[in-house]
Amino acid sequence: MALRACVVHSFAGASSGDPSYVLGLASSGARLAVAGSEFDLALYDRTTLQRVCELGAPAAHAGRINEVGFCDASAEASSALYSASSDGTVRVWDCGARVAAATLRERAEEVWSASAGAEHALAVGTQSAVLLWDLRRAARPVRRWEVHTDAVTQVRLQPGGRSVLSGSVDGLLCVIDAAQADEEEAVVCVCNTEAPVAAAGFLGGAAQARAAPRRAAALAATCAAGRHTATHLARARLTARAPGRPRA
């Protein structure tokens, strides 16, 4: 069967009328979130690709939006959306009310990545640290780990577990036990990819983590070095259990 390429819909620009390039996408149920180059963030109907609304118009942030995602990707339709920005903030949006329900900021430093998990957890990668927030207590993060020497470009919460995976421009992949506040105790393993980490994640979902909670988990990272990219695989022995509220 031959495949034909066609444009189903052309995304509109920002409400200012300036052209906006798509920098990030996230979906949940019938919702599609689109982050644009004019610091704009809009919701679309995933089936028709028609715009539903723009969040925080004329701009959702005062800087580039580096990542967007829905807070409960396992739900049929999550109503909470997060956006991480170079303006130093992460905003959590109520898609039903179409307003920012919370703005997370710890220090005046760029936020490069974010990842939501169970129990209202949100991991954040900044210019200098990995942060863990409890979205029920947005005033300050419950954890801060300075385990990298350069910008943290990727953070991912382990599905069904309590570990945080971080990747950085320094070339390191770190697996962090979210229950530990002390950095030396929190770092479960470190893998040196010898190139800046562009993308990282856990292989296998929550069901696999629950079925084999003490089995070594596979990690994958895509690293960029000049014009070349490479995929690295590593394995780390993790304790995968339902993540409760981190100890204070």
PDB file of N, CA and C in Angstrom, residues 15-85:
ATOM      1  N   SER A  15      -1.069  34.563  18.810  1.00  0.00           N
ATOM      2  CA  SER A  15      -2.176  35.513  18.701  1.00  0.00           C
ATOM      3  C   SER A  15      -1.702  36.887  18.256  1.00  0.00           C
ATOM      4  N   SER A  16      -0.391  37.158  18.382  1.00  0.00           N
ATOM      5  CA  SER A  16       0.169  38.426  17.940  1.00  0.00           C
ATOM      6  C   SER A  16       0.185  38.540  16.422  1.00  0.00           C
ATOM      7  N   GLY A  17      -0.026  37.418  15.731  1.00  0.00           N
ATOM      8  CA  GLY A  17       0.013  37.415  14.280  1.00  0.00           C
ATOM      9  C   GLY A  17       1.356  37.022  13.717  1.00  0.00           C
ATOM     10  N   ASP A  18       2.394  36.927  14.567  1.00  0.00           N
ATOM     11  CA  ASP A  18       3.714  36.523  14.099  1.00  0.00           C
ATOM     12  C   ASP A  18       3.725  35.015  13.821  1.00  0.00           C
ATOM     13  N   PRO A  19       4.494  34.571  12.824  1.00  0.00           N
ATOM     14  CA  PRO A  19       4.588  33.129  12.565  1.00  0.00           C
ATOM     15  C   PRO A  19       5.246  32.425  13.743  1.00  0.00           C
ATOM     16  N   SER A  20       4.764  31.238  14.060  1.00  0.00           N
ATOM     17  CA  SER A  20       5.284  30.488  15.189  1.00  0.00           C
ATOM     18  C   SER A  20       5.614  29.069  14.744  1.00  0.00           C
ATOM     19  N   TYR A  21       6.842  28.643  15.010  1.00  0.00           N
ATOM     20  CA  TYR A  21       7.264  27.298  14.649  1.00  0.00           C
ATOM     21  C   TYR A  21       6.989  26.348  15.808  1.00  0.00           C
ATOM     22  N   VAL A  22       6.630  25.123  15.495  1.00  0.00           N
ATOM     23  CA  VAL A  22       6.311  24.132  16.529  1.00  0.00           C
ATOM     24  C   VAL A  22       7.605  23.645  17.178  1.00  0.00           C
ATOM     25  N   LEU A  23       7.721  23.834  18.494  1.00  0.00           N
ATOM     26  CA  LEU A  23       8.896  23.397  19.241  1.00  0.00           C
ATOM     27  C   LEU A  23       8.610  22.202  20.136  1.00  0.00           C
ATOM     28  N   GLY A  24       7.336  21.962  20.429  1.00  0.00           N
ATOM     29  CA  GLY A  24       7.013  20.844  21.315  1.00  0.00           C
ATOM     30  C   GLY A  24       5.576  20.403  21.157  1.00  0.00           C
ATOM     31  N   LEU A  25       5.339  19.100  21.341  1.00  0.00           N
ATOM     32  CA  LEU A  25       4.003  18.529  21.235  1.00  0.00           C
ATOM     33  C   LEU A  25       3.760  17.585  22.413  1.00  0.00           C
ATOM     34  N   ALA A  26       2.511  17.519  22.856  1.00  0.00           N
ATOM     35  CA  ALA A  26       2.105  16.545  23.871  1.00  0.00           C
ATOM     36  C   ALA A  26       0.632  16.254  23.655  1.00  0.00           C
ATOM     37  N   SER A  27       0.215  15.027  23.933  1.00  0.00           N
ATOM     38  CA  SER A  27      -1.188  14.668  23.723  1.00  0.00           C
ATOM     39  C   SER A  27      -1.723  13.870  24.890  1.00  0.00           C
ATOM     40  N   SER A  28      -3.022  14.004  25.113  1.00  0.00           N
ATOM     41  CA  SER A  28      -3.741  13.242  26.130  1.00  0.00           C
ATOM     42  C   SER A  28      -5.198  13.195  25.724  1.00  0.00           C
ATOM     43  N   GLY A  29      -5.710  11.985  25.474  1.00  0.00           N
ATOM     44  CA  GLY A  29      -7.075  11.878  25.009  1.00  0.00           C
ATOM     45  C   GLY A  29      -7.257  12.628  23.699  1.00  0.00           C
ATOM     46  N   ALA A  30      -8.269  13.478  23.652  1.00  0.00           N
ATOM     47  CA  ALA A  30      -8.540  14.264  22.442  1.00  0.00           C
ATOM     48  C   ALA A  30      -7.757  15.562  22.409  1.00  0.00           C
ATOM     49  N   ARG A  31      -6.961  15.837  23.442  1.00  0.00           N
ATOM     50  CA  ARG A  31      -6.223  17.101  23.507  1.00  0.00           C
ATOM     51  C   ARG A  31      -4.829  16.962  22.922  1.00  0.00           C
ATOM     52  N   LEU A  32      -4.421  17.988  22.202  1.00  0.00           N
ATOM     53  CA  LEU A  32      -3.066  18.101  21.685  1.00  0.00           C
ATOM     54  C   LEU A  32      -2.534  19.470  22.091  1.00  0.00           C
ATOM     55  N   ALA A  33      -1.425  19.487  22.817  1.00  0.00           N
ATOM     56  CA  ALA A  33      -0.793  20.740  23.227  1.00  0.00           C
ATOM     57  C   ALA A  33       0.368  21.028  22.290  1.00  0.00           C
ATOM     58  N   VAL A  34       0.457  22.284  21.834  1.00  0.00           N
ATOM     59  CA  VAL A  34       1.492  22.698  20.888  1.00  0.00           C
ATOM     60  C   VAL A  34       2.228  23.908  21.454  1.00  0.00           C
ATOM     61  N   ALA A  35       3.538  23.769  21.629  1.00  0.00           N
ATOM     62  CA  ALA A  35       4.374  24.886  22.079  1.00  0.00           C
ATOM     63  C   ALA A  35       5.036  25.506  20.871  1.00  0.00           C
ATOM     64  N   GLY A  36       4.943  26.839  20.736  1.00  0.00           N
ATOM     65  CA  GLY A  36       5.471  27.526  19.570  1.00  0.00           C
ATOM     66  C   GLY A  36       6.685  28.368  19.883  1.00  0.00           C
ATOM     67  N   SER A  37       7.353  28.805  18.831  1.00  0.00           N
ATOM     68  CA  SER A  37       8.588  29.572  18.968  1.00  0.00           C
ATOM     69  C   SER A  37       8.364  30.998  19.454  1.00  0.00           C
ATOM     70  N   GLU A  38       7.109  31.480  19.439  1.00  0.00           N
ATOM     71  CA  GLU A  38       6.809  32.820  19.947  1.00  0.00           C
ATOM     72  C   GLU A  38       6.389  32.776  21.414  1.00  0.00           C
ATOM     73  N   PHE A  39       6.864  31.742  22.127  1.00  0.00           N
ATOM     74  CA  PHE A  39       6.567  31.524  23.546  1.00  0.00           C
ATOM     75  C   PHE A  39       5.083  31.251  23.769  1.00  0.00           C
ATOM     76  N   ASP A  40       4.389  30.831  22.718  1.00  0.00           N
ATOM     77  CA  ASP A  40       2.956  30.583  22.788  1.00  0.00           C
ATOM     78  C   ASP A  40       2.681  29.107  23.054  1.00  0.00           C
ATOM     79  N   LEU A  41       1.526  28.831  23.653  1.00  0.00           N
ATOM     80  CA  LEU A  41       1.108  27.477  23.986  1.00  0.00           C
ATOM     81  C   LEU A  41      -0.379  27.364  23.695  1.00  0.00           C
ATOM     82  N   ALA A  42      -0.739  26.419  22.839  1.00  0.00           N
ATOM     83  CA  ALA A  42      -2.132  26.301  22.413  1.00  0.00           C
ATOM     84  C   ALA A  42      -2.609  24.864  22.528  1.00  0.00           C
ATOM     85  N   LEU A  43      -3.917  24.715  22.713  1.00  0.00           N
ATOM     86  CA  LEU A  43      -4.567  23.407  22.726  1.00  0.00           C
ATOM     87  C   LEU A  43      -5.318  23.208  21.419  1.00  0.00           C
ATOM     88  N   TYR A  44      -5.183  22.011  20.859  1.00  0.00           N
ATOM     89  CA  TYR A  44      -5.873  21.646  19.629  1.00  0.00           C
ATOM     90  C   TYR A  44      -6.707  20.387  19.864  1.00  0.00           C
ATOM     91  N   ASP A  45      -7.709  20.213  19.033  1.00  0.00           N
ATOM     92  CA  ASP A  45      -8.448  18.959  19.012  1.00  0.00           C
ATOM     93  C   ASP A  45      -7.622  17.952  18.219  1.00  0.00           C
ATOM     94  N   ARG A  46      -7.287  16.827  18.844  1.00  0.00           N
ATOM     95  CA  ARG A  46      -6.369  15.891  18.212  1.00  0.00           C
ATOM     96  C   ARG A  46      -6.961  15.221  16.976  1.00  0.00           C
ATOM     97  N   THR A  47      -8.251  15.119  16.921  1.00  0.00           N
ATOM     98  CA  THR A  47      -8.864  14.430  15.785  1.00  0.00           C
ATOM     99  C   THR A  47      -9.025  15.342  14.574  1.00  0.00           C
ATOM    100  N   THR A  48      -9.290  16.624  14.819  1.00  0.00           N
ATOM    101  CA  THR A  48      -9.505  17.553  13.706  1.00  0.00           C
ATOM    102  C   THR A  48      -8.337  18.499  13.488  1.00  0.00           C
ATOM    103  N   LEU A  49      -7.449  18.599  14.500  1.00  0.00           N
ATOM    104  CA  LEU A  49      -6.320  19.534  14.484  1.00  0.00           C
ATOM    105  C   LEU A  49      -6.778  20.990  14.375  1.00  0.00           C
ATOM    106  N   GLN A  50      -7.959  21.260  14.876  1.00  0.00           N
ATOM    107  CA  GLN A  50      -8.444  22.633  14.953  1.00  0.00           C
ATOM    108  C   GLN A  50      -8.105  23.205  16.329  1.00  0.00           C
ATOM    109  N   ARG A  51      -7.718  24.480  16.330  1.00  0.00           N
ATOM    110  CA  ARG A  51      -7.344  25.107  17.596  1.00  0.00           C
ATOM    111  C   ARG A  51      -8.551  25.265  18.502  1.00  0.00           C
ATOM    112  N   VAL A  52      -8.364  24.908  19.775  1.00  0.00           N
ATOM    113  CA  VAL A  52      -9.409  25.056  20.792  1.00  0.00           C
ATOM    114  C   VAL A  52      -9.225  26.356  21.556  1.00  0.00           C
ATOM    115  N   CYS A  53      -7.986  26.606  22.006  1.00  0.00           N
ATOM    116  CA  CYS A  53      -7.709  27.842  22.738  1.00  0.00           C
ATOM    117  C   CYS A  53      -6.211  28.052  22.827  1.00  0.00           C
ATOM    118  N   GLU A  54      -5.817  29.270  23.196  1.00  0.00           N
ATOM    119  CA  GLU A  54      -4.423  29.583  23.469  1.00  0.00           C
ATOM    120  C   GLU A  54      -4.294  29.864  24.951  1.00  0.00           C
ATOM    121  N   LEU A  55      -3.295  29.264  25.580  1.00  0.00           N
ATOM    122  CA  LEU A  55      -3.092  29.413  27.017  1.00  0.00           C
ATOM    123  C   LEU A  55      -2.149  30.579  27.296  1.00  0.00           C
ATOM    124  N   GLY A  56      -2.561  31.425  28.217  1.00  0.00           N
ATOM    125  CA  GLY A  56      -1.711  32.544  28.623  1.00  0.00           C
ATOM    126  C   GLY A  56      -1.467  33.569  27.546  1.00  0.00           C
ATOM    127  N   ALA A  57      -2.384  33.705  26.596  1.00  0.00           N
ATOM    128  CA  ALA A  57      -2.198  34.642  25.484  1.00  0.00           C
ATOM    129  C   ALA A  57      -1.934  36.057  25.989  1.00  0.00           C
ATOM    130  N   PRO A  58      -1.041  36.812  25.347  1.00  0.00           N
ATOM    131  CA  PRO A  58      -0.407  36.482  24.056  1.00  0.00           C
ATOM    132  C   PRO A  58       0.803  35.559  24.159  1.00  0.00           C
ATOM    133  N   ALA A  59       1.303  35.292  25.371  1.00  0.00           N
ATOM    134  CA  ALA A  59       2.433  34.379  25.519  1.00  0.00           C
ATOM    135  C   ALA A  59       2.275  33.606  26.822  1.00  0.00           C
ATOM    136  N   ALA A  60       2.580  32.307  26.762  1.00  0.00           N
ATOM    137  CA  ALA A  60       2.471  31.471  27.955  1.00  0.00           C
ATOM    138  C   ALA A  60       3.659  31.679  28.881  1.00  0.00           C
ATOM    139  N   HIS A  61       4.807  32.066  28.308  1.00  0.00           N
ATOM    140  CA  HIS A  61       6.032  32.290  29.075  1.00  0.00           C
ATOM    141  C   HIS A  61       6.749  33.513  28.527  1.00  0.00           C
ATOM    142  N   ALA A  62       7.734  33.971  29.288  1.00  0.00           N
ATOM    143  CA  ALA A  62       8.556  35.095  28.848  1.00  0.00           C
ATOM    144  C   ALA A  62       9.829  34.629  28.158  1.00  0.00           C
ATOM    145  N   GLY A  63       9.958  33.319  27.932  1.00  0.00           N
ATOM    146  CA  GLY A  63      11.123  32.761  27.254  1.00  0.00           C
ATOM    147  C   GLY A  63      10.727  31.509  26.495  1.00  0.00           C
ATOM    148  N   ARG A  64      11.688  30.923  25.814  1.00  0.00           N
ATOM    149  CA  ARG A  64      11.430  29.738  24.997  1.00  0.00           C
ATOM    150  C   ARG A  64      10.845  28.601  25.834  1.00  0.00           C
ATOM    151  N   ILE A  65       9.847  27.905  25.290  1.00  0.00           N
ATOM    152  CA  ILE A  65       9.261  26.739  25.954  1.00  0.00           C
ATOM    153  C   ILE A  65      10.054  25.519  25.513  1.00  0.00           C
ATOM    154  N   ASN A  66      10.727  24.880  26.472  1.00  0.00           N
ATOM    155  CA  ASN A  66      11.626  23.770  26.143  1.00  0.00           C
ATOM    156  C   ASN A  66      10.968  22.400  26.207  1.00  0.00           C
ATOM    157  N   GLU A  67       9.878  22.275  26.967  1.00  0.00           N
ATOM    158  CA  GLU A  67       9.181  20.985  27.036  1.00  0.00           C
ATOM    159  C   GLU A  67       7.753  21.195  27.505  1.00  0.00           C
ATOM    160  N   VAL A  68       6.848  20.386  26.964  1.00  0.00           N
ATOM    161  CA  VAL A  68       5.458  20.366  27.406  1.00  0.00           C
ATOM    162  C   VAL A  68       5.040  18.917  27.602  1.00  0.00           C
ATOM    163  N   GLY A  69       4.103  18.692  28.521  1.00  0.00           N
ATOM    164  CA  GLY A  69       3.603  17.344  28.758  1.00  0.00           C
ATOM    165  C   GLY A  69       2.371  17.400  29.635  1.00  0.00           C
ATOM    166  N   PHE A  70       1.610  16.322  29.614  1.00  0.00           N
ATOM    167  CA  PHE A  70       0.437  16.227  30.471  1.00  0.00           C
ATOM    168  C   PHE A  70       0.808  15.517  31.769  1.00  0.00           C
ATOM    169  N   CYS A  71       0.200  15.964  32.857  1.00  0.00           N
ATOM    170  CA  CYS A  71       0.607  15.487  34.173  1.00  0.00           C
ATOM    171  C   CYS A  71       0.276  14.028  34.417  1.00  0.00           C
ATOM    172  N   ASP A  72      -0.740  13.492  33.784  1.00  0.00           N
ATOM    173  CA  ASP A  72      -1.069  12.085  33.944  1.00  0.00           C
ATOM    174  C   ASP A  72      -1.254  11.481  32.564  1.00  0.00           C
ATOM    175  N   ALA A  73      -0.134  11.049  31.988  1.00  0.00           N
ATOM    176  CA  ALA A  73      -0.167  10.527  30.621  1.00  0.00           C
ATOM    177  C   ALA A  73      -0.929   9.212  30.527  1.00  0.00           C
ATOM    178  N   SER A  74      -1.093   8.504  31.671  1.00  0.00           N
ATOM    179  CA  SER A  74      -1.791   7.221  31.650  1.00  0.00           C
ATOM    180  C   SER A  74      -3.305   7.387  31.643  1.00  0.00           C
ATOM    181  N   ALA A  75      -3.772   8.581  32.016  1.00  0.00           N
ATOM    182  CA  ALA A  75      -5.214   8.823  32.047  1.00  0.00           C
ATOM    183  C   ALA A  75      -5.752   8.965  30.625  1.00  0.00           C
ATOM    184  N   GLU A  76      -7.044   8.672  30.474  1.00  0.00           N
ATOM    185  CA  GLU A  76      -7.651   8.780  29.146  1.00  0.00           C
ATOM    186  C   GLU A  76      -7.615  10.222  28.644  1.00  0.00           C
ATOM    187  N   ALA A  77      -7.780  11.165  29.561  1.00  0.00           N
ATOM    188  CA  ALA A  77      -7.728  12.577  29.183  1.00  0.00           C
ATOM    189  C   ALA A  77      -7.335  13.399  30.401  1.00  0.00           C
ATOM    190  N   SER A  78      -6.068  13.773  30.451  1.00  0.00           N
ATOM    191  CA  SER A  78      -5.590  14.577  31.566  1.00  0.00           C
ATOM    192  C   SER A  78      -5.962  16.040  31.335  1.00  0.00           C
ATOM    193  N   SER A  79      -6.371  16.715  32.400  1.00  0.00           N
ATOM    194  CA  SER A  79      -6.737  18.127  32.282  1.00  0.00           C
ATOM    195  C   SER A  79      -5.620  19.045  32.751  1.00  0.00           C
ATOM    196  N   ALA A  80      -4.500  18.475  33.195  1.00  0.00           N
ATOM    197  CA  ALA A  80      -3.375  19.270  33.692  1.00  0.00           C
ATOM    198  C   ALA A  80      -2.197  19.144  32.738  1.00  0.00           C
ATOM    199  N   LEU A  81      -1.682  20.281  32.326  1.00  0.00           N
ATOM    200  CA  LEU A  81      -0.574  20.360  31.376  1.00  0.00           C
ATOM    201  C   LEU A  81       0.555  21.162  32.013  1.00  0.00           C
ATOM    202  N   TYR A  82       1.812  20.719  31.806  1.00  0.00           N
ATOM    203  CA  TYR A  82       2.936  21.504  32.314  1.00  0.00           C
ATOM    204  C   TYR A  82       3.794  21.980  31.150  1.00  0.00           C
ATOM    205  N   SER A  83       4.422  23.138  31.346  1.00  0.00           N
ATOM    206  CA  SER A  83       5.338  23.697  30.346  1.00  0.00           C
ATOM    207  C   SER A  83       6.576  24.219  31.059  1.00  0.00           C
ATOM    208  N   ALA A  84       7.756  23.819  30.571  1.00  0.00           N
ATOM    209  CA  ALA A  84       9.036  24.231  31.149  1.00  0.00           C
ATOM    210  C   ALA A  84       9.698  25.226  30.224  1.00  0.00           C
ATOM    211  N   SER A  85      10.233  26.303  30.788  1.00  0.00           N
ATOM    212  CA  SER A  85      10.696  27.411  29.947  1.00  0.00           C
ATOM    213  C   SER A  85      12.058  27.945  30.357  1.00  0.00           C
TER     214      SER A  85
END
